[in-house]
PDB file of C-alpha atoms in Angstrom:
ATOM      1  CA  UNK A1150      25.059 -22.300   1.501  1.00 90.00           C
ATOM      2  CA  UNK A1151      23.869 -19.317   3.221  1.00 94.00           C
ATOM      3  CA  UNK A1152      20.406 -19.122   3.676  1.00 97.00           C
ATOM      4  CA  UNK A1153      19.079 -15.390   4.425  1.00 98.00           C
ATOM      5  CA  UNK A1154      15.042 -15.361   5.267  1.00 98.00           C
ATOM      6  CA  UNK A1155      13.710 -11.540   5.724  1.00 98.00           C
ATOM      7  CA  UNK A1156      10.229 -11.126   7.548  1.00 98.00           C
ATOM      8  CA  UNK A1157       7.407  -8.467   8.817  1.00 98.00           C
ATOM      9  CA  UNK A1158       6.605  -6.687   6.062  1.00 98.00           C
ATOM     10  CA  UNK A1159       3.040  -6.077   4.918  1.00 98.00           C
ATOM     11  CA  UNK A1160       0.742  -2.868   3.884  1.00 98.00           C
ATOM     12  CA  UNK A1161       1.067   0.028   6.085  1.00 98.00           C
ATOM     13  CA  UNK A1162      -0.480   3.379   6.157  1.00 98.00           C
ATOM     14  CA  UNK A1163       1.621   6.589   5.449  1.00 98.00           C
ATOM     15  CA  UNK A1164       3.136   7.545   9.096  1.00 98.00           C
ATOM     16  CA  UNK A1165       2.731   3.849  10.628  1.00 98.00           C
ATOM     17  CA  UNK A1166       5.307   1.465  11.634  1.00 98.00           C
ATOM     18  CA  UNK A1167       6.761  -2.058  10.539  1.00 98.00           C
ATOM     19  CA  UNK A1168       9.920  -4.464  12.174  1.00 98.00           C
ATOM     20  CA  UNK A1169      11.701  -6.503   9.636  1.00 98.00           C
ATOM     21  CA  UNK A1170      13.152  -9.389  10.884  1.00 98.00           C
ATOM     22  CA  UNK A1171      16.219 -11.338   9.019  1.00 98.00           C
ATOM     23  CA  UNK A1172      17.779 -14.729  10.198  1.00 97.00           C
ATOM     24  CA  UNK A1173      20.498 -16.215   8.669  1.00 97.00           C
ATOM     25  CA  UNK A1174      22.116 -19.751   9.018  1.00 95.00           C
ATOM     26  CA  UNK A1175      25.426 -19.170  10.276  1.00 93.00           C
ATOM     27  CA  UNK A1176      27.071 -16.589  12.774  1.00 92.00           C
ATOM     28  CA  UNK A1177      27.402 -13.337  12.399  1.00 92.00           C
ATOM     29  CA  UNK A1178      28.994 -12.106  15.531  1.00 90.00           C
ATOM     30  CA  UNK A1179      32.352 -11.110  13.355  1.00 91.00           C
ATOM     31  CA  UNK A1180      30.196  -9.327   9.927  1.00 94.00           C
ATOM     32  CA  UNK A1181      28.541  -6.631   9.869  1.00 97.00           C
ATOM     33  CA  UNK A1182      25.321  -6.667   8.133  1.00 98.00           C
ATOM     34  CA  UNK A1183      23.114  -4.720   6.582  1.00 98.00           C
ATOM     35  CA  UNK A1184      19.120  -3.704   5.065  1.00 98.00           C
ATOM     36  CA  UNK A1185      19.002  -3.263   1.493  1.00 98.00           C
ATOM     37  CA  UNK A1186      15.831  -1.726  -0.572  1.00 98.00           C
ATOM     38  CA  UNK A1187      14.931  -2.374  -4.321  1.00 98.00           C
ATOM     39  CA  UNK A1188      11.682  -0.321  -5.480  1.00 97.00           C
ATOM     40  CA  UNK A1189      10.398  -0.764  -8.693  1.00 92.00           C
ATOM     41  CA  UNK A1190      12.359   0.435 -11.619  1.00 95.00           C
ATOM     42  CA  UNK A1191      15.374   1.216  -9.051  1.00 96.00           C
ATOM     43  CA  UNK A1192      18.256  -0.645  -8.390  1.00 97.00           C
ATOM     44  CA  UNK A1193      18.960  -2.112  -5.134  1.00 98.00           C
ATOM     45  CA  UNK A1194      20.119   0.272  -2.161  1.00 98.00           C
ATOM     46  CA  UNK A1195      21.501   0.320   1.022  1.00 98.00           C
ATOM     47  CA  UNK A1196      19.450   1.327   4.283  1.00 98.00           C
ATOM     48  CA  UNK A1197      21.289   1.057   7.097  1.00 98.00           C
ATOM     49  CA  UNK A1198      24.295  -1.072   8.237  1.00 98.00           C
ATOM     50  CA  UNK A1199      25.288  -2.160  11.902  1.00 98.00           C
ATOM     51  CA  UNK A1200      29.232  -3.181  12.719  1.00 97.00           C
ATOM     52  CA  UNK A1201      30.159  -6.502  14.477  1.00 95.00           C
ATOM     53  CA  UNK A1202      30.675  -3.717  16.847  1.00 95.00           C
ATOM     54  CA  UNK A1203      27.157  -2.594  16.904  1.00 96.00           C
ATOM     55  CA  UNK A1204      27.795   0.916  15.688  1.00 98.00           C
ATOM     56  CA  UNK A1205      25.053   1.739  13.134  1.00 98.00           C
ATOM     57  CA  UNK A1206      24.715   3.962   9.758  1.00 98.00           C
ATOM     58  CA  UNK A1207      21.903   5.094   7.680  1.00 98.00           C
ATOM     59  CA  UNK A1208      21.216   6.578   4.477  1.00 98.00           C
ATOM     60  CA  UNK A1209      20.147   9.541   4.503  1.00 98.00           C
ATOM     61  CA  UNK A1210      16.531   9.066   3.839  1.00 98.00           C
ATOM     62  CA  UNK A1211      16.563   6.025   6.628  1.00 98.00           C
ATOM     63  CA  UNK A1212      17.838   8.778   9.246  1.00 97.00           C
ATOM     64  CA  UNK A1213      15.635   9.440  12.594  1.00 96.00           C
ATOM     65  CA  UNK A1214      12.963   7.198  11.537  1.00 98.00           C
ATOM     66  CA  UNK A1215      14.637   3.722  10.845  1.00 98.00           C
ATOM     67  CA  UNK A1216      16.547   1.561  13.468  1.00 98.00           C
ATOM     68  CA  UNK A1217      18.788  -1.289  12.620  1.00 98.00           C
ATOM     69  CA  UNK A1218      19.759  -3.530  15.679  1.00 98.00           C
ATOM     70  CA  UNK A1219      21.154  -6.938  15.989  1.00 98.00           C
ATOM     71  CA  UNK A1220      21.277  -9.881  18.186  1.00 97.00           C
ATOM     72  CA  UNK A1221      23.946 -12.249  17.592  1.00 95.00           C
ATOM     73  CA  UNK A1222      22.642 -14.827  20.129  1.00 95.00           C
ATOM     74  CA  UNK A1223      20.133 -15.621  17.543  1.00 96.00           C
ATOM     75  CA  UNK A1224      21.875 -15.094  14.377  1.00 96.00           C
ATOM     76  CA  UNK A1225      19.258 -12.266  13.302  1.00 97.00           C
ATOM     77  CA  UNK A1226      18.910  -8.385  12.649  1.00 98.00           C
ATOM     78  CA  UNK A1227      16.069  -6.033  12.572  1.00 98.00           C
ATOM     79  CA  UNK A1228      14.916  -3.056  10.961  1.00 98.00           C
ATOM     80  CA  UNK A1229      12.395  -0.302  12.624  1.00 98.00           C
ATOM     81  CA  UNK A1230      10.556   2.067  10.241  1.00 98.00           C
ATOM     82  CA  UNK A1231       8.931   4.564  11.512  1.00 98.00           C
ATOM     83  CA  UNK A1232       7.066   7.520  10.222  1.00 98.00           C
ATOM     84  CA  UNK A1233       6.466   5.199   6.786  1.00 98.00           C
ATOM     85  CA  UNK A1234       6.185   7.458   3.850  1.00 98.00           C
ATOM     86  CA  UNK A1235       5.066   6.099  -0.010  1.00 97.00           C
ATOM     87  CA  UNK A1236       8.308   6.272  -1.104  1.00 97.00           C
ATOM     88  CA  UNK A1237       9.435   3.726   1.444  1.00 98.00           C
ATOM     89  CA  UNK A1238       7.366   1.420  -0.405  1.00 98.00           C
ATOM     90  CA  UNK A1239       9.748  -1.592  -2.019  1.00 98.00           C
ATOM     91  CA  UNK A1240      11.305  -5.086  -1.212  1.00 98.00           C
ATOM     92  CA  UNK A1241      13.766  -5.341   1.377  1.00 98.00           C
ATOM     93  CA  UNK A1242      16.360  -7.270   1.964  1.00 98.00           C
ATOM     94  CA  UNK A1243      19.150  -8.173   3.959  1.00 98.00           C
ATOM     95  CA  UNK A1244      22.574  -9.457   3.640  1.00 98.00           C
ATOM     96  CA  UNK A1245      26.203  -8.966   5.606  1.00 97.00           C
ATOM     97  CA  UNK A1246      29.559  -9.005   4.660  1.00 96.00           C
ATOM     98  CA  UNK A1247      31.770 -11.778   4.732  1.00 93.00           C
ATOM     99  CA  UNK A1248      35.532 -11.100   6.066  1.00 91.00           C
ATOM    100  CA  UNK A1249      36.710 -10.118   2.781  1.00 94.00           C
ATOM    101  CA  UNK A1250      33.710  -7.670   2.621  1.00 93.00           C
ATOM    102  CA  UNK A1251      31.624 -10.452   0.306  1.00 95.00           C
ATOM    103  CA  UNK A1252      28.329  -9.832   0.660  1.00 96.00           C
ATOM    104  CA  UNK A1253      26.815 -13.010   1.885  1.00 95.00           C
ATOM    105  CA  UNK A1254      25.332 -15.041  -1.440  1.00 93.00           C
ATOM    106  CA  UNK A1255      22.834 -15.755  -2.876  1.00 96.00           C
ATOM    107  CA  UNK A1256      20.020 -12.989  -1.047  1.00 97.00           C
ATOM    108  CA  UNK A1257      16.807 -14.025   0.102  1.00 97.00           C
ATOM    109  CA  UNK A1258      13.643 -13.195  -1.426  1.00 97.00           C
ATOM    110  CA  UNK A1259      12.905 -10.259   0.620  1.00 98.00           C
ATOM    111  CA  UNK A1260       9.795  -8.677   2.124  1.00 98.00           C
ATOM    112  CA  UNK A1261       7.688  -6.138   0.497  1.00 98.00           C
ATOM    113  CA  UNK A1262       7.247  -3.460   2.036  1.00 98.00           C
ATOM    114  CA  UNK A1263       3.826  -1.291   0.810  1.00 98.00           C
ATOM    115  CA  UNK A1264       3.002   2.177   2.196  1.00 98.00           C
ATOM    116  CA  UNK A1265      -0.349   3.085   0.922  1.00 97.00           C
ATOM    117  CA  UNK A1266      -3.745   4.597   2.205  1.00 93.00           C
TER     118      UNK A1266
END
């Protein structure tokens, strides 16, 4: 069973910075993978997505201030937020997609990300 673990969120202020962190048990050298968001009330979205051949895309609201990167090596991806607004505030998650474009199940808990004064 895949086993997706997200980590490195916490309470930031409005304009700081956080790195999530996701490992997963298995390889993903041939998946792309992904961030996800869920905020209260709101249903799960994407953030950004990196190819097996490292070419990333964001949603709009994740361009110029979030980075997604990977490192296959180690089975893990990242996420860099910068300029943090409130809005950013939810639980994120990630996940990739299997060869028949699956997403990986079942998701991890996620982190929670809180952007507050």
């Amino acid at each position: 069973q895949v086993q997706l673990v997200e980590s490195g969120g916490g309470l930031v202020q409005p304009g700081g910075s956080l790195t999530l962190s996701c490992s997963v048990n298995r390889s993903i050298s041939v998946n792309d993978v992904a961030w996800f968001r869920q905020a209260p009330g709101n249903e799960r979205e994407l953030v950004a997505r990196i190819t097996k051949r490292n070419v990333a895309t964001y949603s709009d609201f994740a361009k110029d201030r979030f980075t997604i990167s990977r490192d296959n090596f180690k089975n893990r991806w990242y996420l860099r937020m910068t300029s943090l607004r409130r809005e950013d505030t939810a639980v994120y998650f990630c996940n990739g997609w299997t060869m028949k474009e699956e997403l990986f199940d079942p998701w991890g808990q996620g982190t929670q990300v809180t952007v507050s004064e």
